Amino acid sequence: DSYESMVEAYKTGRGSFRVRSKWHTEDQGRGTWQIVVTEIPYGVQKSRLIEKIAELLIARRLPLLDDVRDESAEDVRLVLVPKSRTVDPAIMMESLFKLTELESRFPLNMNVLSRGKVPGVMSLKQVLQEWLEHRKEVLIRRSRHRLNEIVRRLEILGGYLIAYLNLDEVIRIIREEDEPKPVMMERWGLTDLQAESILNMRLRSLRKLEEFEIRKEFDALSAEKDQIESLLASDAKQWKTIRWEIEKQRDKFGSSTELGRRRTQFADAPEHDIVDIQQAMIEREPVTVVISEKGWLRALKGHLADFASLTFKEGDGLKLAFHAQTTDKILVLTTGGK
């Protein structure tokens, strides 16, 4: 398809791409050759494709082709054998592209759920804009989730600090009180979460509590909390983060990387005379062309030896009959000069 039609498809969000098999001519020596297909269009079933070519061969719709073989192993390798060495490989392939799934069309329909809710067909630019908005939403939600985790952990660490500073008293309450939780909450103004966290620690672990460790974690989390809060407060910082994330993806999947390199090629379909291609789809067979006195024209199968047996409508008769082939070009002139 033309470059223009591809651009148009991306502008409107709708269109299709022509996808062709990859092929080359393989020299068999002594002037003979065969065509080898190494890639077939995405989504095309190889077995079905070969079946279809075989059906067309039997139906004599592919006069230039003699045989098709599947020699694939890990890679695709379809062998197409021409009727004779004089066949034009490109014309033979054009006739196959027209009749089989060696060429297919791949549709493009960029129907996107805008904001994850409203469906609509969008241009490439709009799709990318939607995707960026989505990245931003993910960033905000992820940051808020992390912020909640930090706030909860900081609360627990605050409780540990109080427990550390009053360790003997805490252990005494846990050992002696029937309901230690409300007592501890009352005594040091602890929250439910803090008291619960202290009670959930083994006494052995409580003994090992270290102020340095608690403060180190507390300070690191506080710094992260400040960072997240400033990110959530600034639109510019959010976009900067998204840019950084996408750049990391580009380093991994960019077109210069092994993962991201192009697998397909762009090409213009070769220009061939449409008559040549149509000719390539007609089996060469003998026919007899008959013209009647009143100007009726018809072709009969085979080379008829006896024209006397030909029948005509009432009041009409034979004017002219001759032998020809289905692939011949015949020029007919009327008395009016057409």
XYZ file of C-alpha atoms in Angstrom:
338
model
C 0.000 0.000 0.000
C 1.133 3.522 -0.612
C 2.833 5.542 2.099
C -0.097 8.005 1.872
C -2.704 5.338 2.670
C -0.675 4.238 5.720
C -0.443 7.813 6.974
C -4.194 8.182 6.396
C -4.878 4.990 8.405
C -2.914 6.374 11.356
C -4.652 9.756 11.053
C -8.158 8.301 11.070
C -7.573 5.191 13.175
C -9.013 2.946 10.477
C -7.494 1.232 7.471
C -5.625 -1.878 6.452
C -2.184 -2.978 5.378
C -1.285 -5.254 2.543
C 0.946 -8.027 3.879
C 2.943 -10.165 1.443
C 4.950 -13.346 1.798
C 8.710 -13.089 1.523
C 10.097 -15.011 -1.463
C 13.181 -15.430 -3.615
C 14.197 -17.375 -6.710
C 16.479 -20.345 -6.121
C 18.720 -21.438 -9.005
C 18.543 -25.179 -9.712
C 21.327 -25.172 -12.319
C 21.090 -25.601 -16.112
C 18.715 -22.637 -16.390
C 16.032 -24.168 -14.148
C 14.771 -22.492 -11.009
C 12.148 -22.633 -8.277
C 10.636 -20.088 -5.928
C 11.116 -20.424 -2.167
C 8.730 -18.670 0.232
C 10.387 -18.073 3.626
C 7.730 -16.000 5.419
C 3.947 -15.968 5.138
C 1.550 -13.246 6.352
C 0.758 -12.977 10.059
C -2.277 -15.030 11.052
C -2.303 -17.190 7.901
C -2.418 -20.953 8.500
C 0.325 -22.617 6.492
C -1.494 -25.951 6.023
C -4.625 -24.152 4.766
C -2.528 -22.010 2.413
C -0.860 -25.074 0.822
C -4.254 -26.799 0.524
C -5.640 -23.768 -1.303
C -2.699 -23.644 -3.753
C -3.129 -27.376 -4.411
C -6.870 -26.903 -5.038
C -6.146 -24.114 -7.541
C -3.565 -26.321 -9.283
C -6.104 -29.138 -9.670
C -8.737 -26.659 -10.893
C -6.148 -25.437 -13.448
C -6.362 -21.861 -12.213
C -2.556 -21.501 -11.978
C -1.199 -22.299 -15.481
C 2.321 -21.064 -14.672
C 2.721 -23.305 -11.622
C 3.626 -26.978 -11.825
C 3.861 -28.033 -8.170
C 3.925 -26.874 -4.546
C 5.952 -28.538 -1.775
C 6.243 -27.862 1.932
C 9.858 -28.293 2.993
C 9.490 -26.391 6.277
C 11.278 -27.474 9.439
C 11.690 -24.847 12.190
C 11.550 -22.141 9.530
C 8.975 -21.729 6.793
C 10.087 -23.084 3.415
C 7.436 -23.422 0.722
C 8.739 -24.457 -2.691
C 6.842 -23.400 -5.832
C 7.898 -25.127 -9.039
C 7.158 -23.345 -12.359
C 5.655 -25.057 -15.431
C 8.755 -24.192 -17.451
C 12.001 -22.282 -17.099
C 10.695 -19.526 -19.427
C 7.987 -18.440 -16.962
C 8.479 -14.946 -15.482
C 8.884 -15.519 -11.688
C 7.390 -12.113 -10.792
C 4.292 -12.667 -12.958
C 3.843 -16.154 -11.499
C 4.020 -14.724 -7.969
C 1.573 -11.911 -8.810
C -0.986 -14.478 -9.969
C -0.466 -16.384 -6.681
C -0.743 -13.201 -4.615
C -4.054 -12.428 -6.297
C -5.569 -15.877 -5.725
C -4.111 -17.081 -2.396
C -3.307 -15.942 1.121
C 0.351 -15.538 0.172
C -0.917 -11.955 0.265
C -3.455 -10.872 2.860
C -4.811 -7.651 4.277
C -4.281 -6.856 7.920
C -6.943 -4.549 9.345
C -6.261 -1.577 11.582
C -9.067 -0.394 13.841
C -7.857 1.713 16.743
C -10.919 1.429 18.917
C -9.789 2.562 22.350
C -11.514 2.768 25.716
C -10.909 6.402 26.562
C -10.151 6.769 30.294
C -10.890 3.039 30.406
C -14.606 3.784 29.953
C -15.744 5.392 26.688
C -14.991 3.491 23.436
C -14.042 5.417 20.306
C -11.878 5.188 17.187
C -8.804 7.367 17.587
C -5.869 8.554 15.527
C -2.360 7.394 16.439
C -1.685 10.748 18.108
C -4.834 10.474 20.252
C -4.030 6.869 21.187
C -0.560 7.894 22.391
C -2.075 10.804 24.337
C -4.546 8.423 26.000
C -1.706 6.065 26.845
C 0.306 8.870 28.458
C -2.708 9.910 30.542
C -3.049 6.280 31.612
C 0.658 6.125 32.563
C 0.103 9.214 34.691
C -2.894 7.688 36.433
C -0.912 4.508 37.143
C 1.964 6.587 38.542
C -0.365 8.523 40.856
C -2.174 5.407 42.085
C 1.083 3.543 42.605
C 2.545 6.506 44.534
C -0.528 6.867 46.747
C -0.484 3.153 47.521
C 3.186 3.331 48.512
C 2.505 6.452 50.580
C -0.182 4.627 52.583
C 2.233 1.749 53.205
C 4.907 4.190 54.447
C 2.500 6.063 56.739
C 1.396 2.755 58.297
C 5.003 1.585 58.759
C 6.064 4.914 60.272
C 3.234 4.604 62.794
C 4.433 1.110 63.741
C 8.066 2.281 64.014
C 6.912 5.130 66.297
C 5.329 2.481 68.532
C 8.526 0.395 68.529
C 10.501 3.459 69.586
C 8.224 4.022 72.597
C 8.486 0.316 73.446
C 12.273 0.492 73.199
C 12.482 3.490 75.516
C 10.181 1.753 78.081
C 11.213 -1.847 77.481
C 11.129 -3.241 81.018
C 7.750 -1.672 81.736
C 6.307 -3.006 78.426
C 7.504 -6.534 79.207
C 6.057 -6.299 82.713
C 2.635 -5.220 81.380
C 2.611 -8.025 78.770
C 3.495 -10.611 81.445
C 1.227 -9.440 84.252
C -1.852 -7.800 82.747
C -4.844 -9.838 81.576
C -5.596 -7.229 78.881
C -2.222 -5.613 78.152
C -3.357 -3.725 75.022
C -5.670 -1.075 76.585
C -3.207 -0.629 79.451
C -0.353 0.151 77.055
C -2.541 2.431 74.947
C -3.606 4.348 78.048
C -0.104 4.545 79.495
C 1.809 5.909 76.452
C -0.979 7.178 74.214
C -0.332 4.415 71.676
C -2.660 3.809 68.736
C -4.389 0.472 68.287
C -2.005 -0.410 65.415
C 1.071 0.451 67.512
C -0.039 -1.574 70.521
C -1.033 -4.494 68.303
C 2.366 -4.445 66.553
C 4.241 -4.468 69.883
C 2.123 -7.344 71.172
C 2.732 -9.283 67.965
C 6.487 -9.267 68.540
C 8.020 -12.118 70.489
C 9.498 -11.019 73.823
C 12.858 -12.261 72.583
C 12.572 -9.935 69.581
C 11.465 -7.069 71.820
C 14.689 -7.463 73.805
C 16.647 -7.192 70.560
C 14.962 -3.922 69.493
C 17.645 -1.405 68.653
C 17.080 2.316 68.613
C 19.638 2.775 65.806
C 17.860 0.324 63.480
C 14.428 1.832 64.190
C 15.634 5.381 63.621
C 17.505 4.396 60.429
C 14.380 2.847 58.891
C 12.231 5.727 60.174
C 14.495 8.359 58.549
C 14.731 6.486 55.211
C 10.942 6.099 55.011
C 10.371 9.730 56.002
C 12.639 10.861 53.169
C 10.775 8.603 50.703
C 7.460 9.966 52.015
C 8.602 13.565 51.361
C 9.689 12.563 47.851
C 6.332 10.957 47.013
C 4.375 13.866 48.451
C 6.317 16.364 46.335
C 5.779 14.125 43.266
C 2.013 13.976 43.890
C 1.914 17.753 44.308
C 3.704 18.543 41.034
C 2.387 17.926 37.517
C 5.826 18.679 36.061
C 7.520 16.104 38.307
C 4.957 13.464 37.320
C 5.611 13.970 33.592
C 9.359 13.969 34.223
C 9.040 10.592 35.968
C 6.913 9.210 33.109
C 9.486 10.437 30.599
C 12.233 8.669 32.547
C 10.195 5.434 32.657
C 9.552 5.541 28.896
C 13.215 6.258 28.168
C 14.104 3.121 30.123
C 11.658 1.162 27.922
C 13.217 2.707 24.816
C 16.686 1.544 25.875
C 15.288 -1.979 26.116
C 12.917 -2.064 23.110
C 14.208 0.731 20.814
C 14.538 0.028 17.088
C 18.320 -0.264 17.462
C 18.029 -3.136 19.974
C 17.868 -6.836 19.152
C 14.413 -7.056 20.790
C 12.961 -3.992 19.129
C 14.420 -4.164 15.620
C 11.985 -4.194 12.668
C 10.995 -7.675 11.540
C 9.056 -6.544 8.462
C 10.089 -4.400 5.521
C 8.300 -1.655 3.667
C 8.040 -2.046 -0.084
C 5.886 -0.945 -2.964
C 4.130 -3.790 -4.779
C 5.803 -4.167 -8.186
C 3.905 -2.727 -11.135
C 2.994 -5.358 -13.709
C 0.761 -5.163 -16.723
C -2.649 -6.333 -15.456
C -3.191 -8.185 -18.780
C 0.012 -10.180 -18.192
C -1.214 -11.234 -14.759
C -4.652 -12.189 -16.074
C -2.944 -14.198 -18.815
C -0.953 -15.996 -16.134
C -4.218 -17.228 -14.631
C -5.549 -18.765 -17.858
C -4.687 -22.348 -18.744
C -3.517 -22.701 -22.369
C -6.110 -24.916 -24.063
C -7.332 -25.441 -27.645
C -10.609 -23.761 -28.666
C -12.580 -23.238 -31.857
C -13.875 -19.696 -32.410
C -17.152 -19.499 -34.332
C -18.722 -16.394 -35.899
C -22.229 -16.557 -37.397
C -23.727 -14.622 -40.326
C -25.701 -12.452 -37.923
C -22.609 -11.567 -35.879
C -22.868 -13.981 -32.920
C -19.492 -14.925 -31.494
C -18.691 -18.008 -29.416
C -15.830 -20.342 -28.452
C -16.096 -24.115 -28.264
C -13.683 -26.394 -26.401
C -11.122 -28.272 -28.497
C -10.115 -27.985 -32.156
C -13.198 -29.109 -34.084
C -12.412 -30.964 -37.319
C -15.921 -30.765 -38.769
C -17.614 -27.334 -38.932
C -20.693 -28.811 -40.695
C -21.993 -30.165 -37.406
C -22.261 -26.666 -35.889
C -25.815 -25.549 -35.060
C -27.215 -22.025 -35.243
C -30.410 -20.194 -34.377
C -33.272 -20.086 -36.909
C -32.279 -18.150 -40.042
C -28.596 -17.932 -39.096
C -25.562 -19.866 -40.371
C -21.786 -20.151 -40.256
C -19.791 -17.180 -41.442
C -16.339 -18.089 -40.134
C -14.655 -20.598 -37.783
C -11.006 -21.027 -36.824
C -8.782 -22.843 -34.305
C -7.081 -20.908 -31.485
C -5.720 -21.210 -27.935
C -7.321 -19.786 -24.767
C -4.232 -17.618 -24.291
C -4.271 -16.106 -27.805
C -5.085 -12.452 -28.439
C -7.764 -12.057 -31.111
C -8.503 -8.797 -32.881
C -12.066 -8.316 -34.124
C -13.046 -5.359 -36.359
C -16.640 -4.349 -37.094
C -17.809 -2.844 -40.400
C -18.284 0.388 -38.461
C -14.558 0.462 -37.805
C -14.687 -0.496 -34.088
